[in-house]
């Protein structure tokens, strides 16, 4: 067996990992060197974990137990009492403290030879130099917007003359009993923006359904939040963290549900609907985190081929996983070079088109600014330009752009500009 550093009791913890690293396997990369060199590479690999919540806690623990010694974690949140049932690195006394700092300290207390550097803040506050220092970046985020931001940043960092500028992104996500893990090699494989239509915004329930014919307990809760609150507590700002406000909404929704013989309205469901909470399942987090860390381990050591490039998991009715290769899209606004085609009605107004950009699965833009090559269509800011371009909102698209014309769209939430080719429906 090859000799490697860290022998003795400290290294004994990784004896099962070493079985993969001390000899080549049938699928090992041709450049793989068994033993000390690969173990040293693993220990020296600087990894960034984005998110220290349910998924992030599992990822940090797994990385520390997999032989990574230089781990960094960033999260902007503080610990809430509701986190304690699944985010196992936190305790009651930690409520109100930084998630990143507490998680890092907890793992380092148990794994003395591992260094974890915490950052309490937004990923958008860090520049490219910060991200350039890492070998691998792992996302355990619950926000599509944040995923899109880090994806665009990593793609923009790639310099074809500098191989070190390509930073593999391992992304995990969970929703109840469902989850996914994917490996993204910026500019080389399908990126998060290529796959955006797989994460379509939830369809809004028509107001008429809420007001007249509710069919589900969620409809009754939405009615209480949107209609009943405005009627009975107008002028009072709804605070979704105030138990008295949630209790009032629950009572209203329960009475509404009884009126229409709809079962299932509970206080917990009311909280979930009002705060848009998706139930988090600890076992789903564990499975997806394991998949992410497995991919990070393979990327760092080349002991086996990495995932190509998407794994989905579902555990609601049974345990099921499926892997497939998501292809790059030539019209991807981040890693492609063509404008994305959008079919639309030329009689729709610019205002209607802007609103649709927030709902379209391939766009999901909340505050878009639009322009053609020759003119500005609409600016969200500054106020002077917004006022100047506001009259265009009521104009028909057919008056403002030509069939097949390309427009540029920017959004303050993202670092890139989007290109769309507007094609009129016949």
XYZ file of C-alpha atoms in Angstrom:
426
model
C 0.000 0.000 0.000
C 1.267 3.483 -0.806
C 2.637 5.544 2.051
C 0.856 8.830 2.675
C 0.985 11.618 5.179
C -1.279 11.802 8.177
C -0.663 8.190 9.288
C -1.739 7.104 12.736
C -4.940 7.794 14.639
C -5.754 10.991 12.722
C -5.648 9.194 9.397
C -7.501 6.117 10.634
C -10.769 8.033 10.361
C -10.326 8.042 6.575
C -9.340 4.388 6.132
C -12.474 3.608 4.108
C -11.881 6.638 1.879
C -8.263 5.555 1.377
C -9.415 2.341 -0.233
C -10.507 4.447 -3.200
C -7.377 6.578 -3.223
C -4.630 3.985 -2.750
C -5.324 2.058 -5.920
C -6.783 2.694 -9.357
C -10.126 1.254 -10.413
C -11.652 0.237 -13.747
C -13.163 3.701 -14.332
C -10.336 5.777 -12.880
C -9.012 8.725 -14.878
C -5.842 7.778 -16.846
C -3.920 10.556 -15.052
C -4.904 9.266 -11.608
C -1.909 8.664 -9.304
C -2.734 6.383 -6.388
C -1.627 7.088 -2.850
C 0.020 10.118 -1.285
C -0.214 12.580 -4.240
C -3.979 12.189 -4.569
C -4.545 12.275 -0.813
C -2.483 15.465 -0.632
C -4.510 16.961 -3.498
C -7.748 16.158 -1.657
C -6.520 17.686 1.602
C -5.276 20.837 -0.129
C -8.414 21.354 -2.232
C -10.105 24.566 -1.120
C -13.879 24.106 -1.286
C -16.642 26.694 -0.887
C -20.047 25.652 0.443
C -22.823 28.170 -0.258
C -25.583 27.800 2.296
C -25.456 26.433 5.834
C -29.090 25.379 6.191
C -30.632 21.914 6.022
C -28.602 20.871 2.994
C -25.516 22.864 3.958
C -25.208 21.236 7.400
C -25.174 17.787 5.788
C -22.670 18.907 3.137
C -20.247 20.376 5.691
C -20.342 17.209 7.783
C -19.845 14.982 4.728
C -16.937 16.999 3.355
C -15.139 16.938 6.708
C -15.584 13.172 6.942
C -14.476 12.661 3.320
C -10.939 13.995 3.718
C -11.379 17.666 2.716
C -9.357 19.825 5.112
C -9.818 23.387 3.799
C -13.524 24.235 3.673
C -15.181 27.645 3.494
C -18.888 28.332 4.029
C -20.995 31.418 3.363
C -24.556 32.111 4.508
C -26.408 35.349 5.219
C -28.980 33.858 7.617
C -29.153 33.523 11.382
C -30.498 30.475 13.207
C -34.239 30.337 13.877
C -35.910 27.959 16.313
C -37.739 26.341 13.379
C -34.356 25.220 11.973
C -33.562 22.948 14.912
C -35.626 19.947 13.829
C -33.402 19.178 10.814
C -30.325 21.439 10.810
C -28.522 19.185 13.247
C -25.392 21.304 13.765
C -27.453 23.865 15.698
C -28.807 23.854 19.259
C -31.370 25.941 21.121
C -28.675 28.206 22.553
C -27.562 29.033 18.984
C -30.841 30.734 18.017
C -30.090 34.207 16.657
C -26.464 33.429 15.817
C -24.872 33.208 12.350
C -25.537 29.874 10.654
C -22.161 29.846 8.920
C -20.202 30.580 12.091
C -22.024 28.065 14.293
C -21.927 25.310 11.667
C -18.205 25.813 11.104
C -17.425 25.741 14.832
C -19.565 22.633 15.396
C -17.880 20.591 12.663
C -14.378 21.707 13.648
C -15.093 20.701 17.271
C -15.675 17.136 16.076
C -13.081 17.032 13.283
C -10.010 18.633 14.827
C -7.869 18.324 11.685
C -10.357 20.190 9.471
C -10.362 23.969 9.037
C -13.674 25.626 8.128
C -13.720 29.370 7.452
C -17.183 30.968 7.831
C -18.498 34.075 6.080
C -21.693 35.743 7.261
C -23.146 37.659 4.313
C -24.504 37.566 0.782
C -22.728 35.785 -2.046
C -23.365 38.890 -4.184
C -21.104 40.893 -1.870
C -18.052 38.848 -2.873
C -16.043 39.638 -6.016
C -14.507 37.320 -8.619
C -11.181 37.218 -6.765
C -12.965 35.619 -3.828
C -14.448 32.827 -5.949
C -11.248 32.356 -7.948
C -9.432 30.927 -4.904
C -11.586 27.799 -4.700
C -11.182 24.516 -6.534
C -14.831 23.448 -6.231
C -18.014 25.303 -5.282
C -20.974 23.448 -3.790
C -24.424 25.037 -3.546
C -26.953 24.122 -0.878
C -29.277 27.022 -1.643
C -33.058 27.391 -1.422
C -33.186 30.294 -3.895
C -33.322 30.037 -7.696
C -32.256 33.687 -7.934
C -29.057 33.053 -5.932
C -28.291 29.964 -8.015
C -28.629 31.975 -11.208
C -26.309 34.654 -9.826
C -23.463 32.312 -8.862
C -23.904 30.373 -12.119
C -23.541 33.542 -14.229
C -20.574 34.675 -12.135
C -18.687 31.399 -12.579
C -19.375 31.290 -16.321
C -18.159 34.884 -16.655
C -14.934 34.044 -14.785
C -13.792 31.445 -17.323
C -10.684 32.434 -19.272
C -9.858 29.948 -22.030
C -6.159 30.716 -21.596
C -6.298 29.924 -17.878
C -7.611 26.440 -16.978
C -7.595 27.363 -13.279
C -10.365 29.899 -13.949
C -12.886 27.095 -14.554
C -14.531 26.329 -11.222
C -16.787 23.230 -11.136
C -20.166 23.920 -9.568
C -21.977 21.121 -7.716
C -25.562 22.136 -7.052
C -28.038 20.397 -4.770
C -31.655 21.195 -4.081
C -34.546 19.654 -2.178
C -38.284 20.175 -2.012
C -40.111 17.902 0.387
C -39.438 14.306 -0.662
C -37.890 15.366 -3.970
C -34.342 16.464 -4.704
C -31.680 16.886 -7.337
C -27.911 17.057 -7.678
C -26.057 18.302 -10.737
C -22.505 18.955 -11.837
C -21.823 22.045 -13.934
C -18.521 22.716 -15.676
C -18.945 26.384 -16.676
C -18.911 26.928 -20.479
C -18.350 23.184 -21.079
C -21.644 21.682 -19.926
C -25.247 22.734 -19.472
C -25.483 25.496 -16.860
C -28.253 26.430 -14.433
C -29.693 28.977 -16.872
C -29.919 26.247 -19.551
C -32.061 24.268 -17.116
C -34.146 27.181 -15.830
C -37.401 25.986 -17.383
C -37.206 22.907 -15.124
C -37.829 25.260 -12.187
C -40.923 27.066 -13.416
C -42.609 29.533 -11.019
C -45.642 28.148 -9.253
C -48.834 29.046 -11.054
C -50.874 31.697 -9.267
C -54.435 30.831 -8.244
C -56.972 33.097 -10.000
C -58.538 35.617 -7.631
C -62.019 34.586 -8.768
C -61.355 31.039 -7.536
C -60.324 32.327 -4.119
C -63.329 34.633 -3.911
C -66.103 32.333 -5.165
C -65.253 28.634 -5.514
C -62.317 27.526 -3.354
C -61.513 23.832 -3.834
C -58.443 23.255 -1.652
C -57.425 24.217 1.892
C -54.664 26.365 0.375
C -57.333 28.388 -1.457
C -59.017 29.191 1.860
C -55.737 30.332 3.382
C -54.895 32.489 0.360
C -58.393 33.993 0.587
C -57.782 34.881 4.228
C -54.414 36.424 3.402
C -55.434 38.400 0.297
C -59.121 39.202 0.690
C -60.163 38.841 4.346
C -57.092 40.665 5.691
C -57.709 43.608 3.352
C -61.381 43.768 4.339
C -61.031 43.469 8.117
C -57.508 44.699 8.907
C -56.864 47.271 6.221
C -53.930 49.508 7.017
C -52.220 46.895 9.197
C -49.137 45.399 7.572
C -49.250 41.603 7.673
C -46.270 40.247 9.618
C -45.824 36.578 8.747
C -43.579 36.109 11.806
C -46.244 37.406 14.215
C -48.149 34.464 15.823
C -51.204 36.663 16.394
C -51.411 37.479 12.683
C -51.005 33.826 11.679
C -53.643 32.749 14.208
C -56.102 35.322 12.819
C -55.517 34.063 9.264
C -55.899 30.457 10.433
C -59.274 31.210 12.099
C -60.542 32.998 8.981
C -59.352 30.190 6.692
C -60.865 27.516 8.924
C -64.280 29.221 8.876
C -64.026 29.592 5.093
C -63.148 25.907 4.745
C -66.112 24.846 6.893
C -68.427 26.972 4.727
C -67.360 25.038 1.621
C -66.836 21.656 3.376
C -63.111 21.622 2.651
C -61.011 19.612 5.129
C -57.299 20.036 5.833
C -56.831 23.611 7.088
C -54.338 23.530 9.966
C -52.236 26.127 11.748
C -49.066 24.535 10.348
C -50.435 24.586 6.790
C -51.457 28.223 7.263
C -47.882 29.077 8.222
C -46.552 27.188 5.223
C -48.841 28.875 2.692
C -48.504 32.388 4.097
C -44.698 32.207 4.374
C -44.331 30.077 1.225
C -42.611 27.362 3.242
C -41.878 24.075 1.503
C -41.661 21.276 4.090
C -38.051 20.175 4.550
C -37.409 16.451 5.001
C -34.183 15.546 6.812
C -33.736 12.271 4.893
C -34.009 14.077 1.538
C -31.345 16.557 2.636
C -29.070 13.682 3.669
C -29.452 11.831 0.364
C -28.916 14.878 -1.850
C -25.987 16.134 0.263
C -24.356 12.710 -0.029
C -24.705 12.862 -3.820
C -23.185 16.377 -3.925
C -20.221 15.440 -1.733
C -19.648 12.268 -3.731
C -19.323 14.419 -6.855
C -16.996 16.876 -5.105
C -14.805 13.965 -3.971
C -14.594 12.620 -7.530
C -13.815 16.049 -8.966
C -11.035 16.617 -6.436
C -9.372 13.206 -6.792
C -10.326 11.981 -10.325
C -10.804 8.538 -8.747
C -13.980 8.050 -10.806
C -15.865 9.891 -13.563
C -18.144 12.652 -12.333
C -21.893 12.762 -12.897
C -22.890 13.728 -16.423
C -24.676 15.782 -15.365
C -28.068 15.641 -13.581
C -29.474 13.299 -10.924
C -33.039 13.515 -9.705
C -34.422 11.801 -6.625
C -37.940 11.250 -5.366
C -38.918 9.519 -2.169
C -42.619 10.256 -1.710
C -44.189 7.020 -2.985
C -40.974 4.975 -3.227
C -37.243 5.577 -3.509
C -36.405 6.428 -7.104
C -33.389 8.037 -8.743
C -32.688 8.839 -12.356
C -29.671 10.374 -14.071
C -29.472 12.024 -17.470
C -27.302 14.459 -19.385
C -28.890 17.878 -19.745
C -27.639 19.477 -22.955
C -26.325 22.985 -23.371
C -28.671 25.378 -25.105
C -27.155 27.573 -27.824
C -29.642 30.322 -26.909
C -28.798 30.217 -23.195
C -28.273 33.850 -22.100
C -25.357 32.831 -19.860
C -23.313 30.186 -21.683
C -24.799 30.399 -25.202
C -24.347 32.963 -27.960
C -27.794 33.117 -29.600
C -30.850 35.130 -28.626
C -33.682 33.105 -27.077
C -36.824 33.149 -29.210
C -40.073 34.205 -27.539
C -43.417 33.858 -29.325
C -45.881 36.607 -28.452
C -48.993 38.451 -29.528
C -48.153 41.789 -31.238
C -51.376 43.260 -29.825
C -50.234 42.775 -26.243
C -48.896 45.854 -24.520
C -45.348 46.287 -23.337
C -46.677 46.171 -19.764
C -48.207 42.743 -20.407
C -44.933 41.508 -21.899
C -42.925 42.747 -18.905
C -45.314 41.016 -16.513
C -45.021 37.808 -18.535
C -41.226 37.839 -18.156
C -41.719 37.147 -14.456
C -43.958 34.173 -15.191
C -42.220 32.588 -18.191
C -40.183 29.528 -17.061
C -37.334 30.469 -19.405
C -37.067 34.057 -18.090
C -38.285 34.570 -14.483
C -37.200 38.231 -14.414
C -38.775 40.425 -11.741
C -37.612 43.971 -12.607
C -36.554 43.929 -16.255
C -35.252 46.918 -18.195
C -35.742 46.550 -21.962
C -34.107 48.120 -24.980
C -33.624 47.500 -28.680
C -30.479 48.276 -30.641
C -31.845 51.704 -31.525
C -34.074 52.760 -28.628
C -34.953 52.287 -24.962
C -38.289 50.545 -24.396
C -38.563 50.767 -20.617
C -36.216 51.526 -17.712
C -37.036 50.443 -14.143
C -34.603 53.046 -12.790
C -33.429 55.740 -12.277
C -36.756 57.553 -11.704
C -36.078 60.102 -14.456
C -35.644 57.389 -17.113
C -38.552 55.382 -15.737
C -40.807 58.438 -16.122
C -39.461 59.112 -19.605
C -40.121 55.557 -20.860
C -43.356 54.957 -18.910
C -45.661 55.918 -21.836
C -44.360 52.875 -23.729
C -45.985 50.548 -21.202
C -49.448 51.098 -22.696
C -48.285 50.768 -26.318
C -48.724 47.617 -28.395
C -45.599 45.549 -29.006
C -46.306 45.768 -32.723
C -45.802 49.539 -32.484
C -42.508 49.298 -30.607
C -40.588 46.414 -32.181
C -40.483 44.615 -35.502
C -41.295 40.936 -35.986
C -38.088 38.966 -35.333
C -36.275 41.901 -33.715
C -33.860 41.235 -30.870
C -34.104 43.093 -27.582
C -31.717 43.327 -24.631
C -33.080 42.780 -21.130
C -31.294 43.452 -17.844
C -32.382 42.798 -14.277
C -30.723 44.178 -11.118
C -30.694 40.681 -9.599
C -28.267 39.344 -12.222
C -24.840 40.249 -13.542
C -25.646 39.505 -17.186
C -27.865 40.899 -19.931
C -30.439 38.674 -21.592
C -31.118 38.614 -25.323
C -34.559 37.726 -26.656
C -35.758 37.459 -30.236
C -39.404 38.529 -30.393
C -41.408 36.578 -32.953
C -45.041 37.568 -33.507
C -47.688 34.878 -33.509
C -49.624 34.788 -36.774
